[in-house]
């Protein structure tokens, strides 16, 4: 027994001594919050990358979507956390202020930047510096049940007419379902009617006439047309659509994974707004690769970012992960070009408005949601509710900026 | 014996107090010296950088001349460690000859850091409130690194410059006088104590005060001298920089002189109020009280000291001194009292006597301090500051302002009003606890009946709501209150009534919250009551029956008094839990309609994590804590809940 132990110990010492003789691959820690198909696709890209770059090893860590931003905010300033990660662009301003992100301007040359949809790079720019490279686009579009809707509506009048045909409140069947109480899902109408959140100088313009008109339109959809259920939550949207009780919903690519096998669905751009003959303009969220400012292996980290935002990688993410990718080169591929929904989201993204990436945006959500709630519950007219929200937001932002 | 000990304690006490005060003075003296040295070094580094920045700004002479000037600057002062001038992504000058004229290499950490400084400076310039330079101090290595922009207008950066500069060593700790003074004070006291033993308290206090006053005067005198020296050093340096300029780029001298007043860099150059270029031969009337710094060619720069800035600096020193006096003076006084009154000795004896006990609880104490006390103190201190949410900036002390803001917001009963939320919270707590206790007690009495059929099954079933994670329960209940699809509205419709939108009206939304929380809360009370009921000896009831007591009389005179010791602590605990029941409010009504069903704790959460108003939220939490603390102490005194039943 003792003999064996001695041999074992000698073996350990020898192997420890021998280890440095082999080149150790550099490990890049990569955080993401993908699940299902997207996760599989991402890992396949990782494998492809490792084949091409034997010197760099990627260590993936899946962090739940709600927890990821806080974890990044908490971990990176303490020198912990990932080298690179994927997240939406809307936190760029906050993270740049907190010195969490590495500015990438130095690495990204002009010819490389030209490969991406320009609005996506703008979304990732804060105070003149570029902080990330886009991978995919997320914005809302019209998702419909092909059994109930043959051709998607061209304008909102047609959408309402189709929805009415498919509504039977007694049987819990509804023509149109979306999370109408949330600012995010109404953004298409807000910007479509010419409203907005911030002006050019980053001052809030929540009570602009466009927003008032848009919310009057939303109120009409909800209260007068009788095509929607009450108290709509995320779960309700999913349940109704999966049971075939919702003909049309407004949601984004993240919803597609929730749709059950048996449902034959189609994706179409949001219909033109009949009243003013304008296209709806939803919020655009750009998912992007970011580098931690505390990474000790920035050169290798950028190699990873470069590969994961390149054509090869994004083709896998599009075909296998079903992502509407941001790299224009990927759309040359016939499979992507003829994909049932990726080009639709790209088309919608072209009219979409990048969600403000300044930290002040965080002050907007709650008061704006509350204003929508008041309007829909008939406790206030759109103008009053938005004036009140504007007042609150201005006050909060003032405190915030002090 | 005791008398001797007391005698020994007296000089020890004064010695400890004097040492404390002395330590405070030494710390402050060093801080003063470091400040002045840093001020001078910073100005020197800045004055070397400015002509180069001006050259980049004017663009005159082209890159070669800028590089030549930079080379001359670097040779002129051996304390300059590194010097870099970056425009775009290439270096106009780099103190490392290999880098001259090269582009930035992203893989090179040093290169990259200057580029990043440029990005950051551009960002600082955009947000006009912040100073457009970066100062990195490395006291260990004895260097500072200053990065500044070359400016176009006030807010546009054309390039980034950086200088690494060696710091001088700060020598010695105060002059000898203070040591002599303190030693003299101690000795005088030591030899007096025998005769004046009954005067020991006023004497010790007087000696301590003398030490504080004399030390302060000495310190301020030193600081005045330091400041005068710093001023002289800056003027001398101006001449040094002027000399290099006169030799290398005389055309920059007037611009340089005009630039001295600062602009964006005013806080770096607080030394001078006005600065003017005086060409050789022109006479300057010296009536303004200014000074002239003459360059080799005969040109001069006339500067006038900024007396307001100097006065401000002196005031700042006095402020710092006051803080040190307050903190260390108080500490010294406490030490003096603690030792002289004999508490120190007693504490030492107690520690020694129970040393095993203290060793045993030591790890737990460390844990409590780290996990409970420190976060609590952090939150407590946060309540007195305005904590910047967006930047890693400084906390601004605002005193009681956060509390005043919360408590004086009498905006008529809107849901944002503290008193409104307090009212809702109190109502919420009261109704809930009442329902928990009454339902829990009733069920416990029923289940405690001997021979009750299927008792065990019921017990398990009734504890289930408590055993389920409250998140899941809360979400299920929220679903049940849905207007079209919820079970409760389905039942209402079955009865032939119109369905209710529960979350559109304060009372119905409040009801939904209460229903959920009652479901979650009664099993705890039931378990407590059941346990207490089973511990009541049955012979008490038998005796009562023999005496002819009825059921109600038995309940009132036997059950209730004997339940009390178990029930009251449970009620206090339940009250505190309900008062802070975040989950139910957040998940069920989420404050709807229009934030009216919030309770204090959810509102504090919203201030912190939706408005990022940390100081305000901290003040809110402290108020919650105070309310619960008062409640806890008060009820404990009245009910004697924490006392044992047989005490």
PDB file of C-alpha atoms in Angstrom, chain A residues 192-288:
ATOM      1  CA  UNK A 192     -44.767  55.283 -35.589  1.00  0.00           C
ATOM      2  CA  UNK A 193     -47.004  58.213 -34.633  1.00  0.00           C
ATOM      3  CA  UNK A 194     -43.947  60.447 -34.464  1.00  0.00           C
ATOM      4  CA  UNK A 195     -43.535  60.395 -30.700  1.00  0.00           C
ATOM      5  CA  UNK A 196     -40.411  59.433 -28.783  1.00  0.00           C
ATOM      6  CA  UNK A 197     -38.687  59.109 -25.456  1.00  0.00           C
ATOM      7  CA  UNK A 198     -35.663  61.441 -25.587  1.00  0.00           C
ATOM      8  CA  UNK A 199     -34.822  64.372 -27.830  1.00  0.00           C
ATOM      9  CA  UNK A 200     -31.411  64.936 -29.386  1.00  0.00           C
ATOM     10  CA  UNK A 201     -30.031  66.351 -26.158  1.00  0.00           C
ATOM     11  CA  UNK A 202     -31.158  63.344 -24.148  1.00  0.00           C
ATOM     12  CA  UNK A 203     -33.957  65.278 -22.475  1.00  0.00           C
ATOM     13  CA  UNK A 204     -37.228  63.347 -22.012  1.00  0.00           C
ATOM     14  CA  UNK A 205     -40.137  64.163 -24.365  1.00  0.00           C
ATOM     15  CA  UNK A 206     -42.585  61.639 -23.021  1.00  0.00           C
ATOM     16  CA  UNK A 207     -45.654  63.878 -23.421  1.00  0.00           C
ATOM     17  CA  UNK A 208     -44.992  64.767 -27.052  1.00  0.00           C
ATOM     18  CA  UNK A 209     -48.113  64.944 -29.285  1.00  0.00           C
ATOM     19  CA  UNK A 210     -47.039  61.807 -31.181  1.00  0.00           C
ATOM     20  CA  UNK A 211     -47.052  59.762 -27.981  1.00  0.00           C
ATOM     21  CA  UNK A 212     -50.465  61.145 -27.018  1.00  0.00           C
ATOM     22  CA  UNK A 213     -51.924  60.131 -30.375  1.00  0.00           C
ATOM     23  CA  UNK A 214     -50.278  56.727 -30.190  1.00  0.00           C
ATOM     24  CA  UNK A 215     -51.759  55.994 -26.787  1.00  0.00           C
ATOM     25  CA  UNK A 216     -55.185  57.155 -27.906  1.00  0.00           C
ATOM     26  CA  UNK A 217     -54.831  54.559 -30.666  1.00  0.00           C
ATOM     27  CA  UNK A 218     -53.735  51.914 -28.146  1.00  0.00           C
ATOM     28  CA  UNK A 219     -56.694  52.762 -25.894  1.00  0.00           C
ATOM     29  CA  UNK A 220     -58.996  52.336 -28.862  1.00  0.00           C
ATOM     30  CA  UNK A 221     -57.510  48.901 -29.631  1.00  0.00           C
ATOM     31  CA  UNK A 222     -57.950  47.761 -26.070  1.00  0.00           C
ATOM     32  CA  UNK A 223     -61.274  49.266 -25.057  1.00  0.00           C
ATOM     33  CA  UNK A 224     -63.360  50.000 -28.146  1.00  0.00           C
ATOM     34  CA  UNK A 225     -62.542  47.317 -30.664  1.00  0.00           C
ATOM     35  CA  UNK A 226     -63.202  44.301 -28.418  1.00  0.00           C
ATOM     36  CA  UNK A 227     -60.435  42.232 -29.940  1.00  0.00           C
ATOM     37  CA  UNK A 228     -58.161  41.811 -26.944  1.00  0.00           C
ATOM     38  CA  UNK A 229     -58.333  40.010 -23.559  1.00  0.00           C
ATOM     39  CA  UNK A 230     -57.990  41.857 -20.249  1.00  0.00           C
ATOM     40  CA  UNK A 231     -54.965  42.090 -17.947  1.00  0.00           C
ATOM     41  CA  UNK A 232     -52.534  40.676 -20.453  1.00  0.00           C
ATOM     42  CA  UNK A 233     -49.357  39.174 -19.086  1.00  0.00           C
ATOM     43  CA  UNK A 234     -46.494  37.417 -20.779  1.00  0.00           C
ATOM     44  CA  UNK A 235     -47.850  34.019 -19.739  1.00  0.00           C
ATOM     45  CA  UNK A 236     -51.288  34.830 -21.094  1.00  0.00           C
ATOM     46  CA  UNK A 237     -49.894  35.735 -24.520  1.00  0.00           C
ATOM     47  CA  UNK A 238     -48.007  32.447 -24.697  1.00  0.00           C
ATOM     48  CA  UNK A 239     -50.875  30.332 -23.450  1.00  0.00           C
ATOM     49  CA  UNK A 240     -53.484  31.827 -25.765  1.00  0.00           C
ATOM     50  CA  UNK A 241     -51.262  31.594 -28.828  1.00  0.00           C
ATOM     51  CA  UNK A 242     -50.274  28.020 -28.094  1.00  0.00           C
ATOM     52  CA  UNK A 243     -53.908  26.998 -27.674  1.00  0.00           C
ATOM     53  CA  UNK A 244     -54.844  28.618 -30.970  1.00  0.00           C
ATOM     54  CA  UNK A 245     -56.987  31.162 -29.114  1.00  0.00           C
ATOM     55  CA  UNK A 246     -54.979  34.159 -30.308  1.00  0.00           C
ATOM     56  CA  UNK A 247     -54.914  34.918 -34.018  1.00  0.00           C
ATOM     57  CA  UNK A 248     -52.193  37.576 -33.967  1.00  0.00           C
ATOM     58  CA  UNK A 249     -49.681  38.643 -31.388  1.00  0.00           C
ATOM     59  CA  UNK A 250     -46.976  41.276 -31.275  1.00  0.00           C
ATOM     60  CA  UNK A 251     -43.680  39.920 -30.005  1.00  0.00           C
ATOM     61  CA  UNK A 252     -40.092  39.301 -30.980  1.00  0.00           C
ATOM     62  CA  UNK A 253     -37.756  36.475 -31.943  1.00  0.00           C
ATOM     63  CA  UNK A 254     -37.487  35.384 -28.301  1.00  0.00           C
ATOM     64  CA  UNK A 255     -41.143  34.335 -28.467  1.00  0.00           C
ATOM     65  CA  UNK A 256     -40.623  31.844 -31.275  1.00  0.00           C
ATOM     66  CA  UNK A 257     -38.963  29.366 -28.940  1.00  0.00           C
ATOM     67  CA  UNK A 258     -42.080  29.360 -26.769  1.00  0.00           C
ATOM     68  CA  UNK A 259     -44.443  28.356 -29.595  1.00  0.00           C
ATOM     69  CA  UNK A 260     -45.532  24.742 -29.437  1.00  0.00           C
ATOM     70  CA  UNK A 261     -44.835  22.270 -32.226  1.00  0.00           C
ATOM     71  CA  UNK A 262     -48.384  21.961 -33.500  1.00  0.00           C
ATOM     72  CA  UNK A 263     -48.943  25.663 -34.153  1.00  0.00           C
ATOM     73  CA  UNK A 264     -48.347  26.755 -37.736  1.00  0.00           C
ATOM     74  CA  UNK A 265     -47.202  30.335 -37.400  1.00  0.00           C
ATOM     75  CA  UNK A 266     -46.016  33.097 -39.701  1.00  0.00           C
ATOM     76  CA  UNK A 267     -44.071  36.284 -39.060  1.00  0.00           C
ATOM     77  CA  UNK A 268     -44.829  39.562 -40.831  1.00  0.00           C
ATOM     78  CA  UNK A 269     -43.763  43.168 -40.439  1.00  0.00           C
ATOM     79  CA  UNK A 270     -46.112  45.215 -38.263  1.00  0.00           C
ATOM     80  CA  UNK A 271     -48.927  46.692 -40.368  1.00  0.00           C
ATOM     81  CA  UNK A 272     -48.833  50.272 -41.612  1.00  0.00           C
ATOM     82  CA  UNK A 273     -50.706  52.739 -39.402  1.00  0.00           C
ATOM     83  CA  UNK A 274     -53.837  53.569 -41.430  1.00  0.00           C
ATOM     84  CA  UNK A 275     -54.594  56.904 -39.731  1.00  0.00           C
ATOM     85  CA  UNK A 276     -51.372  58.588 -40.764  1.00  0.00           C
ATOM     86  CA  UNK A 277     -50.049  56.214 -43.408  1.00  0.00           C
ATOM     87  CA  UNK A 278     -46.791  55.673 -41.527  1.00  0.00           C
ATOM     88  CA  UNK A 279     -44.821  52.557 -40.731  1.00  0.00           C
ATOM     89  CA  UNK A 280     -44.714  51.480 -37.094  1.00  0.00           C
ATOM     90  CA  UNK A 281     -41.255  51.739 -35.580  1.00  0.00           C
ATOM     91  CA  UNK A 282     -40.616  49.334 -32.681  1.00  0.00           C
ATOM     92  CA  UNK A 283     -37.670  49.507 -30.328  1.00  0.00           C
ATOM     93  CA  UNK A 284     -34.597  47.799 -31.667  1.00  0.00           C
ATOM     94  CA  UNK A 285     -32.401  45.924 -29.281  1.00  0.00           C
ATOM     95  CA  UNK A 286     -29.044  44.925 -30.613  1.00  0.00           C
ATOM     96  CA  UNK A 287     -27.474  41.922 -29.021  1.00  0.00           C
ATOM     97  CA  UNK A 288     -23.770  42.347 -29.054  1.00  0.00           C
TER      98      UNK A 288
END
